[in-house]
Short mmCIF file of C-alpha atoms in Angstrom, two decimals:
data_model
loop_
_atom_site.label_atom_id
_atom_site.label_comp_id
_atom_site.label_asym_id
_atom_site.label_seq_id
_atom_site.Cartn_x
_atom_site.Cartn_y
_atom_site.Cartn_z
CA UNK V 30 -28.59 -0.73 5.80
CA UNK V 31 -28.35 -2.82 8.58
CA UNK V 32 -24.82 -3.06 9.49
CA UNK V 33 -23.22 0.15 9.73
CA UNK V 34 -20.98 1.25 6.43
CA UNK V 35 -18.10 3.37 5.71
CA UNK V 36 -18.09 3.77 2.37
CA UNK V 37 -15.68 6.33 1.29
CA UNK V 38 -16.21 7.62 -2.28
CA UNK V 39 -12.84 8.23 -4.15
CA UNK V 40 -12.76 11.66 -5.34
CA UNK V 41 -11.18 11.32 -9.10
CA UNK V 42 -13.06 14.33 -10.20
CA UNK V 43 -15.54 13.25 -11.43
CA UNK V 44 -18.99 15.36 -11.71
CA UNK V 45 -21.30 12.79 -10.52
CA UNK V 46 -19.78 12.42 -6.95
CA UNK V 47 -22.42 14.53 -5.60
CA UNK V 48 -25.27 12.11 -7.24
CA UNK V 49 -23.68 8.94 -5.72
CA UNK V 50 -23.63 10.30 -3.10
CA UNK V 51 -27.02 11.20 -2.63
CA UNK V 52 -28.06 8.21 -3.99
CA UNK V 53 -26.18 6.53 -0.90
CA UNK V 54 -28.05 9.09 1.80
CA UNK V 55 -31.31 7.71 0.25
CA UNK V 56 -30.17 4.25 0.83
CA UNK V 57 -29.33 5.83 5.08
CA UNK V 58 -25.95 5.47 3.80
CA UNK V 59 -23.68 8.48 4.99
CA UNK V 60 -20.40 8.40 2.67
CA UNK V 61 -17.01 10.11 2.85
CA UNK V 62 -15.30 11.93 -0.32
CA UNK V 63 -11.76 10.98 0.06
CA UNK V 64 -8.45 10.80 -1.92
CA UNK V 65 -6.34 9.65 0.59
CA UNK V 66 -5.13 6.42 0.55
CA UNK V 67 -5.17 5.95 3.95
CA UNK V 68 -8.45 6.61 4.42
CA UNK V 69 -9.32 4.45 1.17
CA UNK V 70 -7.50 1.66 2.47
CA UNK V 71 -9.48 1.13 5.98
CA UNK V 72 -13.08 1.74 4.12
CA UNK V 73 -15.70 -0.96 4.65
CA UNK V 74 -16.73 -0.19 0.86
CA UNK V 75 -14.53 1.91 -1.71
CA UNK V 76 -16.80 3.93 -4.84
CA UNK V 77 -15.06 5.17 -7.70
CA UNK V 78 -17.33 7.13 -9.47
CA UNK V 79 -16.61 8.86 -12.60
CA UNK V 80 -17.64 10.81 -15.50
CA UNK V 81 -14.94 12.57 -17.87
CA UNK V 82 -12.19 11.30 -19.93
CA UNK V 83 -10.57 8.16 -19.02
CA UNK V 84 -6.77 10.34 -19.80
CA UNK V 85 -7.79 12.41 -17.34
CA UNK V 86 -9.17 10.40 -14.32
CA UNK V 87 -6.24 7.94 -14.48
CA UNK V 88 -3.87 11.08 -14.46
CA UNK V 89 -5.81 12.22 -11.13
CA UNK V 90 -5.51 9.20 -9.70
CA UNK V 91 -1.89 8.62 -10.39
CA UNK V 92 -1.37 12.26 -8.98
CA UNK V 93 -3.05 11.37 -5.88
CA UNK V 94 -0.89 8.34 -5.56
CA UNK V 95 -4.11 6.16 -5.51
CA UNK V 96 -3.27 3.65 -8.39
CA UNK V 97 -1.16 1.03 -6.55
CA UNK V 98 -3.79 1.81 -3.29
CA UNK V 99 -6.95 0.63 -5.40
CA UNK V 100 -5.51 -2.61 -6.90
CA UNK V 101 -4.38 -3.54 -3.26
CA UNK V 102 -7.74 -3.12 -1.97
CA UNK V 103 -9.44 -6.30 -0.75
CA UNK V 104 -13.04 -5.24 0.39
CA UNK V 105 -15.71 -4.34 -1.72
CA UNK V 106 -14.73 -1.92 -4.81
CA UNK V 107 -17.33 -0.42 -7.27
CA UNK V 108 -16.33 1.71 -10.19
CA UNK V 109 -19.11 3.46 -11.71
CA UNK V 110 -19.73 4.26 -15.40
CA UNK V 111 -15.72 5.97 -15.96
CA UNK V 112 -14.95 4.17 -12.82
CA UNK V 113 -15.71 0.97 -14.18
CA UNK V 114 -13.90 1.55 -17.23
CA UNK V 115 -10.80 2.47 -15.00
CA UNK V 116 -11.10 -0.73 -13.29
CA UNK V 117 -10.23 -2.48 -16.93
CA UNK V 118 -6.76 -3.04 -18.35
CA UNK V 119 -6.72 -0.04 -21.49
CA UNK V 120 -8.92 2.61 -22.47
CA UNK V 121 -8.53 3.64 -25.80
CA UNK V 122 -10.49 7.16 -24.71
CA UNK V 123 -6.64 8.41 -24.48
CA UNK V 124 -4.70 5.27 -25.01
CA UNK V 125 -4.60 4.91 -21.55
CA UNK V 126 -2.92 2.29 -19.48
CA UNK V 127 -5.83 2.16 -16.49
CA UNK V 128 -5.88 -0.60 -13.33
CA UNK V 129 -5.94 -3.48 -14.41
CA UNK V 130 -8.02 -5.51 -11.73
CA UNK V 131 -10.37 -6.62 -14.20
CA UNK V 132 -9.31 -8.23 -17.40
CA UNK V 133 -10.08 -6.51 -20.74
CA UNK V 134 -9.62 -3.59 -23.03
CA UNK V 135 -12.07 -0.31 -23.33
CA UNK V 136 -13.11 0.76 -26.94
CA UNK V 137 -14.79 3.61 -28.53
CA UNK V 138 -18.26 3.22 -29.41
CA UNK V 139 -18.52 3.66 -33.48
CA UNK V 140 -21.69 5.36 -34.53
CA UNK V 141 -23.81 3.62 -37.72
CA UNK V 142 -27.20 3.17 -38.11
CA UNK V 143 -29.61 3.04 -35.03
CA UNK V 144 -26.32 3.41 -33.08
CA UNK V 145 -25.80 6.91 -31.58
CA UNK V 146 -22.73 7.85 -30.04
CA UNK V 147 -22.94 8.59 -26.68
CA UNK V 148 -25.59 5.15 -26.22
CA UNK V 149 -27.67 7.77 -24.04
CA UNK V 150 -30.43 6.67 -22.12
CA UNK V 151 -32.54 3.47 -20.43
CA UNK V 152 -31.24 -0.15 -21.66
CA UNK V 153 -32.20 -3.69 -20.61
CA UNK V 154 -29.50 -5.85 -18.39
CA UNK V 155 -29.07 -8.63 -19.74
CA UNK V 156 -27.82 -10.97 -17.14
CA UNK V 157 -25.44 -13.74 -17.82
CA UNK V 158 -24.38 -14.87 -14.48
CA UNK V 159 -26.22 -15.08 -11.51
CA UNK V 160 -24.81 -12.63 -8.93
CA UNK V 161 -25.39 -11.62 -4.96
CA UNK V 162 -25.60 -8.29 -6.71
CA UNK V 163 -28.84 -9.39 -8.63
CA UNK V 164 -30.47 -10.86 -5.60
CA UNK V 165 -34.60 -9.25 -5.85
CA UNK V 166 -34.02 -7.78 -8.82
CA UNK V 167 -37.28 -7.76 -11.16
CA UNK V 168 -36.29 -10.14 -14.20
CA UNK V 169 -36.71 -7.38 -16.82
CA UNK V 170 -34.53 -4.16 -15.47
CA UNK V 171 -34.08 -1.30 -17.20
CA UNK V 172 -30.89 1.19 -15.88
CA UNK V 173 -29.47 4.39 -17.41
CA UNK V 174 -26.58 4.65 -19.26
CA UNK V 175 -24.30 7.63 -20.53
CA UNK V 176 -21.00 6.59 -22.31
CA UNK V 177 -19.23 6.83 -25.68
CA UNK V 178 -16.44 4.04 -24.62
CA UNK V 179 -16.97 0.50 -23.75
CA UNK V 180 -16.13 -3.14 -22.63
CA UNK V 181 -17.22 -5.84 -25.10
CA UNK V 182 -18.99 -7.97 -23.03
CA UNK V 183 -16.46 -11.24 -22.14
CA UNK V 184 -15.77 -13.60 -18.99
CA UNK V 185 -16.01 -11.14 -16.33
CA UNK V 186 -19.33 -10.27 -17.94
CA UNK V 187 -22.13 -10.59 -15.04
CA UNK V 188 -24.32 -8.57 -16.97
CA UNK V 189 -24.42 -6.94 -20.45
CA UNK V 190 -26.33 -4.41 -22.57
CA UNK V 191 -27.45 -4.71 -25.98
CA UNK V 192 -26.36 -1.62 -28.17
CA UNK V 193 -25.65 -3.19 -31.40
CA UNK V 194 -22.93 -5.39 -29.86
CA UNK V 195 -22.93 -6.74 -26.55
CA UNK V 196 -21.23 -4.21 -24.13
CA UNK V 197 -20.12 -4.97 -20.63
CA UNK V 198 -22.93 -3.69 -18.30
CA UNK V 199 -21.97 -5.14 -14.86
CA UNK V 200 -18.69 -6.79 -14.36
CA UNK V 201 -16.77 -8.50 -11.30
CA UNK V 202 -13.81 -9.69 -10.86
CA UNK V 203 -12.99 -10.79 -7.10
CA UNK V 204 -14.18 -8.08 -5.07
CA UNK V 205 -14.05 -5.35 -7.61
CA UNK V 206 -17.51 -4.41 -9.59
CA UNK V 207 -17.90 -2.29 -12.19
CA UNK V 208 -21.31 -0.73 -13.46
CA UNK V 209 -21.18 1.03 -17.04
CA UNK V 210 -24.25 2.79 -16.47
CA UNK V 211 -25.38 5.03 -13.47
CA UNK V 212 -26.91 3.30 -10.60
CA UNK V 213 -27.27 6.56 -9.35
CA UNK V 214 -29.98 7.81 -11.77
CA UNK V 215 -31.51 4.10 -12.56
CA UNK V 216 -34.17 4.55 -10.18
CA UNK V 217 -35.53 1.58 -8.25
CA UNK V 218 -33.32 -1.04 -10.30
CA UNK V 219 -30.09 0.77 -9.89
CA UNK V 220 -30.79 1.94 -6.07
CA UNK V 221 -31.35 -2.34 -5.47
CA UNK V 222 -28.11 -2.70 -6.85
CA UNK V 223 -26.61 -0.36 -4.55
CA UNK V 224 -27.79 -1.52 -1.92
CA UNK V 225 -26.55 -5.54 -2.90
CA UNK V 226 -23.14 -3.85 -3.49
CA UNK V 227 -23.29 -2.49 0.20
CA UNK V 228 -24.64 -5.75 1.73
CA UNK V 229 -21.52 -7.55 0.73
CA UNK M 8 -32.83 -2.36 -26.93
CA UNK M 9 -32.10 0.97 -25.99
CA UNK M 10 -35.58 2.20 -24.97
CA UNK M 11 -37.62 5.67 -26.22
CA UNK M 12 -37.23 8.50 -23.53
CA UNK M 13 -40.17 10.62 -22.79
CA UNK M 14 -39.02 13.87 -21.24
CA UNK M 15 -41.12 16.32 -18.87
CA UNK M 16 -40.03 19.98 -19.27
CA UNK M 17 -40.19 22.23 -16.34
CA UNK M 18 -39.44 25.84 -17.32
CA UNK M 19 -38.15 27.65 -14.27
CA UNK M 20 -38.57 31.00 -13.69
CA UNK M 21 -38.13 32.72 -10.40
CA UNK M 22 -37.70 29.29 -8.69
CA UNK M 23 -41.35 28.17 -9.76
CA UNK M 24 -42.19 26.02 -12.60
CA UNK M 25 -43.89 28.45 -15.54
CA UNK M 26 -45.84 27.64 -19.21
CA UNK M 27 -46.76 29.85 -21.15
CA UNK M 28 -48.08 29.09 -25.06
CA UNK M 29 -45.38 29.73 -28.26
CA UNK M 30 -43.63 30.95 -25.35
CA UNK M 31 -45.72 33.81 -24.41
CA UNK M 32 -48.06 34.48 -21.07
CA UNK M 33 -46.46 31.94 -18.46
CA UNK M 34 -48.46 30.84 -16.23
CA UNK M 35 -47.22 29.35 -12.46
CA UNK M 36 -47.52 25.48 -12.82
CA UNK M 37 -46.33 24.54 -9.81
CA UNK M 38 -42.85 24.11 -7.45
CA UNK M 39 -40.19 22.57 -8.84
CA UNK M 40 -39.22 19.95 -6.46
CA UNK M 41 -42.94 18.90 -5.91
CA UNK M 42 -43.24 18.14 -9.72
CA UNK M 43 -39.98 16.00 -10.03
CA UNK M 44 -40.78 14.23 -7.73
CA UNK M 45 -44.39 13.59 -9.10
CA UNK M 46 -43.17 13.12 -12.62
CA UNK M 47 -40.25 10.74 -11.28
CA UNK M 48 -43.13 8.50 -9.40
CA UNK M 49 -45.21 8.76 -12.75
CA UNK M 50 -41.94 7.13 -14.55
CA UNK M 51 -40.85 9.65 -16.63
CA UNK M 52 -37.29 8.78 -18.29
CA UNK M 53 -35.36 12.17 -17.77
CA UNK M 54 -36.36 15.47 -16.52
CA UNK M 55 -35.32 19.01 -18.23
CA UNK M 56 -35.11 22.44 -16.36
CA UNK M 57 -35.23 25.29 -18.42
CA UNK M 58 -34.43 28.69 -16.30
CA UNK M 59 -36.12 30.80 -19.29
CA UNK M 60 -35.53 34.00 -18.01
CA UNK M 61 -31.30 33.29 -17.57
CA UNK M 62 -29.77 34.02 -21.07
CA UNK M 63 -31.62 37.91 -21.78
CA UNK M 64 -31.14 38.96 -18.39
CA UNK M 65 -27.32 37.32 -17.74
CA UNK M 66 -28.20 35.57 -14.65
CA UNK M 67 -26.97 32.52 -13.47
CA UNK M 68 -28.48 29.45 -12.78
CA UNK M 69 -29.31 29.28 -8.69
CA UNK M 70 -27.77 26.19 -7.80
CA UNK M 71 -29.87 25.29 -4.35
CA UNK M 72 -32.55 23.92 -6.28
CA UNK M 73 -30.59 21.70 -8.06
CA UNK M 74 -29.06 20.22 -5.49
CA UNK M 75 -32.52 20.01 -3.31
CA UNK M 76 -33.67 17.98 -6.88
CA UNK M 77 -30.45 15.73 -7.24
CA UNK M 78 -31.13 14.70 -3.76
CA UNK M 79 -34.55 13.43 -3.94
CA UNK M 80 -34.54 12.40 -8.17
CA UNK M 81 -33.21 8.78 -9.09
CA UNK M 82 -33.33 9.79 -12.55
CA UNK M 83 -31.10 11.50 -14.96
CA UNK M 84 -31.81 15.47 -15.14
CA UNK M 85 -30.73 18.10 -17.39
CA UNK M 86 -30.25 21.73 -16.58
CA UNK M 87 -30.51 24.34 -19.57
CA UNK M 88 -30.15 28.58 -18.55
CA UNK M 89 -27.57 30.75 -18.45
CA UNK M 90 -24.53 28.88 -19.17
CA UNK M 91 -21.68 31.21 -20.33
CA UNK M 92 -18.91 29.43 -19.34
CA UNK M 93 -16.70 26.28 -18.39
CA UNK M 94 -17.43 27.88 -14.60
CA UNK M 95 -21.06 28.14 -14.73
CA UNK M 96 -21.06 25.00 -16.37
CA UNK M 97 -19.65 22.99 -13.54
CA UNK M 98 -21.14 24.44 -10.64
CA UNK M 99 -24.22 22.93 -11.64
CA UNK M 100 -23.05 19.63 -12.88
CA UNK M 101 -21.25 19.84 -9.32
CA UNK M 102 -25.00 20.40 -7.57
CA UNK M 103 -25.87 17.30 -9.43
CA UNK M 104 -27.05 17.86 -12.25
CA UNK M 105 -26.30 14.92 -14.80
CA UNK M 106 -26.28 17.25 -17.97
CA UNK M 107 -26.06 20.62 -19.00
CA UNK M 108 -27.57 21.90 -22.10
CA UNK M 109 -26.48 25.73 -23.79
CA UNK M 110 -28.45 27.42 -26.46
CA UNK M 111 -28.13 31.42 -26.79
CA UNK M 112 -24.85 31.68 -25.42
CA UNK M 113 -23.68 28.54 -27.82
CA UNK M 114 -25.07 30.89 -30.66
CA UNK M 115 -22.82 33.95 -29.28
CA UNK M 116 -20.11 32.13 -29.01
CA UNK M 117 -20.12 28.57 -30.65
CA UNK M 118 -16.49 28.00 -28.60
CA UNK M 119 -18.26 27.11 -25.75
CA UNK M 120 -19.51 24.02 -27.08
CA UNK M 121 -15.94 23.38 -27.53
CA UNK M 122 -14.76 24.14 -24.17
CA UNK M 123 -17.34 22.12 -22.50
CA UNK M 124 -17.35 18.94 -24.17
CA UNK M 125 -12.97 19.03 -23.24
CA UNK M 126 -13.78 19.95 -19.46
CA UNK M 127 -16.97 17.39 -19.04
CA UNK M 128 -16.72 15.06 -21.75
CA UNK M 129 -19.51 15.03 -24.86
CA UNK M 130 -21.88 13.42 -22.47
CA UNK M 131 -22.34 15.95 -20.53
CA UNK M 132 -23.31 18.57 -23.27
CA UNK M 133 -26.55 19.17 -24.80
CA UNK M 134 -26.88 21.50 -27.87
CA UNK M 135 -30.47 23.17 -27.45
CA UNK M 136 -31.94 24.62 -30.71
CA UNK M 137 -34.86 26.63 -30.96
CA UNK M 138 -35.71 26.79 -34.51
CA UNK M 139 -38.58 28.12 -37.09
CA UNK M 140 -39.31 28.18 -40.49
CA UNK M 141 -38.67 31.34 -42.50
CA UNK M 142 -40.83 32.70 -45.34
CA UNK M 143 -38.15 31.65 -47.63
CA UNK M 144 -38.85 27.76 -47.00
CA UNK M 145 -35.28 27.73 -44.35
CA UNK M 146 -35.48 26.41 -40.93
CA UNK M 147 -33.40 29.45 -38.82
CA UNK M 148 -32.24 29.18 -35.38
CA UNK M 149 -33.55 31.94 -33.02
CA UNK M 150 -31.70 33.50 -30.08
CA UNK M 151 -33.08 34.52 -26.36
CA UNK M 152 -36.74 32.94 -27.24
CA UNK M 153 -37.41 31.97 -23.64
CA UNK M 154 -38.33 35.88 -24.03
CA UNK M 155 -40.87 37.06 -26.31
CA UNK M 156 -39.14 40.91 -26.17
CA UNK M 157 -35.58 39.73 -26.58
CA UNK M 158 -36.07 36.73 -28.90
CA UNK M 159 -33.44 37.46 -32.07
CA UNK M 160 -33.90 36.05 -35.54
CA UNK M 161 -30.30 34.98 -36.96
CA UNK M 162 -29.18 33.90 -40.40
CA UNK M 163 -28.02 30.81 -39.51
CA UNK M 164 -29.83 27.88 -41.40
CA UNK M 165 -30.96 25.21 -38.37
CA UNK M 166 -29.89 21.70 -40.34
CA UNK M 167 -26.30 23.77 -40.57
CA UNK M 168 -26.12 24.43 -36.81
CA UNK M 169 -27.02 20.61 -36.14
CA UNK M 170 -23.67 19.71 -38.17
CA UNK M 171 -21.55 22.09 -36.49
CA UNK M 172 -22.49 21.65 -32.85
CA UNK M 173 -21.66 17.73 -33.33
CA UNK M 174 -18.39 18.59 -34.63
CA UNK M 175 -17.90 20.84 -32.11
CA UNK M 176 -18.77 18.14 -28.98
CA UNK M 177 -22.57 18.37 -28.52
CA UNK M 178 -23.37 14.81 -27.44
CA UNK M 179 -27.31 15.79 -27.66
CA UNK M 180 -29.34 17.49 -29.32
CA UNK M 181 -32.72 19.14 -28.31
CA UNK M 182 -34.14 20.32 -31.31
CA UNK M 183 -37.54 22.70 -30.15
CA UNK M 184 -39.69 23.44 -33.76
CA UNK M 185 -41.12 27.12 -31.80
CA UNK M 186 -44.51 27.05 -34.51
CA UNK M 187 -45.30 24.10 -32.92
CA UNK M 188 -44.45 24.53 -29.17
CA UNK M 189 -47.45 24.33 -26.81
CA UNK M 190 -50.07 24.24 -29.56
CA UNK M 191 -50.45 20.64 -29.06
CA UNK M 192 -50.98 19.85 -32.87
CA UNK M 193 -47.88 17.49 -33.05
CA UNK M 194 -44.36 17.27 -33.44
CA UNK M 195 -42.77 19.01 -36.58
CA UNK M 196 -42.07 15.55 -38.01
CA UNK M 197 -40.70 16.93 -41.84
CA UNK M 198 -38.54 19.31 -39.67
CA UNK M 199 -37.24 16.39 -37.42
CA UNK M 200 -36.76 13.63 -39.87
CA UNK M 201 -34.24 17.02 -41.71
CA UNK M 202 -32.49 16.90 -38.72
CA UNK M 203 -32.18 13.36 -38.04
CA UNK M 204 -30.88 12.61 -41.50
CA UNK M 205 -27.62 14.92 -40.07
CA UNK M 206 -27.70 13.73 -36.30
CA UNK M 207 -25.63 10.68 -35.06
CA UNK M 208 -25.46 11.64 -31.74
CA UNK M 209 -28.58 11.42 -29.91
CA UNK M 210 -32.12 13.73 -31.09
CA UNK M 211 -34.53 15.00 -28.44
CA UNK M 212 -37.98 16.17 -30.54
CA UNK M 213 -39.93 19.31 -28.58
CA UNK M 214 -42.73 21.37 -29.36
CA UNK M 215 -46.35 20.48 -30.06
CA UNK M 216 -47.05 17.13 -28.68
CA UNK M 217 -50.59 17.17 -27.43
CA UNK M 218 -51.84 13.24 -27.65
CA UNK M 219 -50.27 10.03 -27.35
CA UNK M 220 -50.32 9.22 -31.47
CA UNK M 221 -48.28 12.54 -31.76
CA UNK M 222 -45.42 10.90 -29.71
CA UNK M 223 -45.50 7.72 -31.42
CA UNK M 224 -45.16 9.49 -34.81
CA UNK M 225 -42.11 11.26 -33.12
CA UNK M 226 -40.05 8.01 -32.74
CA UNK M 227 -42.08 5.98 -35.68
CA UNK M 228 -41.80 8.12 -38.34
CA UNK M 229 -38.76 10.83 -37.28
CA UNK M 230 -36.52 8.47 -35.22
CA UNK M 231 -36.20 10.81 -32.76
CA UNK M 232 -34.47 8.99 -29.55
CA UNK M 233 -36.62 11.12 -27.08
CA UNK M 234 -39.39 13.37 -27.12
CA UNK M 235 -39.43 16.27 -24.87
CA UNK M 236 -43.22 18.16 -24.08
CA UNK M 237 -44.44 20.40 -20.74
CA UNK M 238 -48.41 21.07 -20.78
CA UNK M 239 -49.76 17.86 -21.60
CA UNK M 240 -48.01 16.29 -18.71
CA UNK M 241 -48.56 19.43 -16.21
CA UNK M 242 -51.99 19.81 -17.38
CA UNK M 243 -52.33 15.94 -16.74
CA UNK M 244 -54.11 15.89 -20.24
CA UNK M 245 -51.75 12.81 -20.89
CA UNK M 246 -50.60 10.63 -18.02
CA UNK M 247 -46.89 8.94 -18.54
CA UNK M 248 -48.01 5.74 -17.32
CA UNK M 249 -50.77 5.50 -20.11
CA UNK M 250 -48.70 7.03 -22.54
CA UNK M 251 -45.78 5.00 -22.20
CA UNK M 252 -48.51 1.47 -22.44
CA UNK M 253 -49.88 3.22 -25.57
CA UNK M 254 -46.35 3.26 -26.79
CA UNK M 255 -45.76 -0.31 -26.26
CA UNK M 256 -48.90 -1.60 -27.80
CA UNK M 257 -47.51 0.13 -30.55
CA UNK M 258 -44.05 -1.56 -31.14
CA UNK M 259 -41.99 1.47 -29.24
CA UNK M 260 -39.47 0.06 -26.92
CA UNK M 261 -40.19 2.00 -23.51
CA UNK M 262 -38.57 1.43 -19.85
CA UNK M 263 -41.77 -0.43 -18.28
#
């Protein structure tokens, strides 16, 4: 990066903290694990990674008294994979009441057919609205997903994913940004996208 | 389209990456961070570490490896060895690992699967079977085969254990036919399209892939979602790049 960042990663438990954040220290990005709201609230760039149970990770966060701290934010937000799906307004992984800073409802993922549940592995983005998030990305781009819930894809839709429906792959909705797959463990397409999140 | 995965296998033992044939003889292949990394450059989908030597002995995993490969792998990895418990379970998904798989100690105590698909989510969990077919026509499971001394026959039919272990949370399956492991004859396709016929959540095919036609039969004809092998890609008798192109030229869907 250029600029200097301080990207603090919200700790919500979830088991892929340590991957994002290695993912950022290949990008020379040095990140801070934080649940403090504080903290949160004066980051240049706010991650919300996440993999679990959406019952659970919305419990943590409540605990932590982070809900009201991460709709107020006004800088850059990503949720990753859970995180994204936290971003939305209900997860039915729980029945769960979750942010609400982007507009929409999380469903399970009904097996049938070619469609396995978890959708497990490399899917194309299909992109449906040009974003600074895409800028030099290659047209066809592959990135890994993981994830037995979902966002049908809809308005906020920037990019989706084809598993027998189309699911919400990339959404935004002011400065928040959601990715249901892991940019993390995409390789070159999903450290690009890290890096256009960052740049903002 | 979800895409194909092809899968590189590194069995681990003592820190170095091993092969031996029907699991017998290993042989040093190389270190493991070196051959991530090469396999990650070469565009493999997913890599698998197997510690073979965990489950007889009741060691643990050693987590600095893991994290020294989560820090320099932009791809999804999976960590199989040793796994007795919720605890064991999350120190390595907390190295970095994206996925754990159990075998043996799922066998011992079929609970586990249980307990780790509540604490990590089914995403998390992959079922590993090693599996063989008994004079009797029946596909068994078999315990502790990453060791030729302590490897246990057990009554439990194979296509019965692929039921249970989705009930129980297993949101993957590796299924590893051990007559055909590191022959290089092909896949155990009558044995996979069994167990596909019972899996919804996702099927990983291993043991016996030796040319590029043997992995296209894999996800042609058995519908497996990825295919796992070790030799022909540390041998460099098959080179991911060509294999995946000979894939596409075939009608498989693979990540370019």
């Amino acid at each position: 990066m250029s600029t200097p960042r301080d990207v603090v990663l919200v700790d919500a438990g979830g088991t892929n903290i340590g991957s994002v954040r290695y993912a950022l220290e290949r990008l020379g990005v040095h990140a801070t694990t934080s649940d403090d709201g504080g903290r949160i609230r004066s980051a240049s760039h706010v991650i919300l990674p996440g993999v679990g149970a959406a019952g659970p990770g919305m419990a943590r966060l409540r605990a932590s008294g982070l809900v009201d701290v991460l709709r107020g934010l006004r800088q850059p937000v990503l949720g990753v994979c859970l995180g994204m799906q936290l971003l939305f307004e209900h997860s039915e992984e729980g029945d769960v009441d979750c942010l609400g800073v982007v507009r929409g409802r999380v469903r399970r993922l009904v097996p049938g057919g070619q469609r396995r549940v978890p959708h497990m592995g490399w899917n194309r983005l299909e992109r449906r609205r040009d974003d600074a998030l895409f800028a030099g990305l290659e047209p066809v781009a592959h990135a890994y997903f993981v994830h037995g819930y979902a966002a049908p894809a809809d308005a906020s839709t920037l990019a989706s994913v084809d598993y027998g429906a189309p699911l919400a792959a990339v959404v935004r909705a002011g400065n928040f940004v959601g990715m249901q797959f892991h940019p993390e463990r995409s390789a070159a397409v999903g450290a690009r996208l890290l890096a256009n999140f960052l740049a903002a | 389209m979800l895409t194909r995965r092809i899968i590189p296998c590194l069995d681990v033992r003592d820190g170095v990456v091993v092969k031996g044939v029907c699991f017998r003889d290993h042989v040093v292949v190389g270190d493991i961070v070196a051959l991530a990394e090469r396999y990650r450059d070469e565009g493999a989908d997913e890599l698998v570490f197997y510690d073979i030597t965990a489950s007889p002995e009741g060691r643990r995993v050693d987590r600095a490896w893991i994290e020294r490969v989560a820090r320099v792998i932009d791809i999804p990895f999976c960590v199989a060895g040793g796994i007795h418990d919720v605890g064991a379970a999350r120190e390595i998904l907390h190295a970095g690992a994206d996925k754990i798989s159990v075998n043996s100690p799922a066998l011992g105590r079929p609970g586990l699967i249980d307990e780790l698909a509540a604490a990590f989510g089914v995403q998390c969990v992959v079922v590993g079977i090693d599996s063989r077919l008994d004079a009797d026509g029946e596909w068994r499971v078999r315990r502790f085969s990453g060791d030729p001394s302590s490897m246990q026959a057990l009554p439990r039919r194979t296509l019965d254990w692929i039921v249970e272990v989705q009930q129980r949370g297993a949101g993957e399956i590796v299924l590893n036919c051990i007559d055909a492991d590191g022959v290089r004859d092909g896949y155990d396709l009558k044995q996979l399209c069994a167990a596909r016929a019972l899996c919804q959540v996702p099927l990983v095919a291993s043991g016996g892939a030796g040319t590029p036609g043997h992995f296209h039969a894999v996800f042609a004809e058995a519908d497996a979602d990825a295919a796992l092998a070790a030799s022909v890609f540390h041998s460099g008798a098959i080179a991911i790049p060509d294999l995946k192109r000979h894939l596409a030229a075939n009608g498989v869907e693979v990540r370019p």
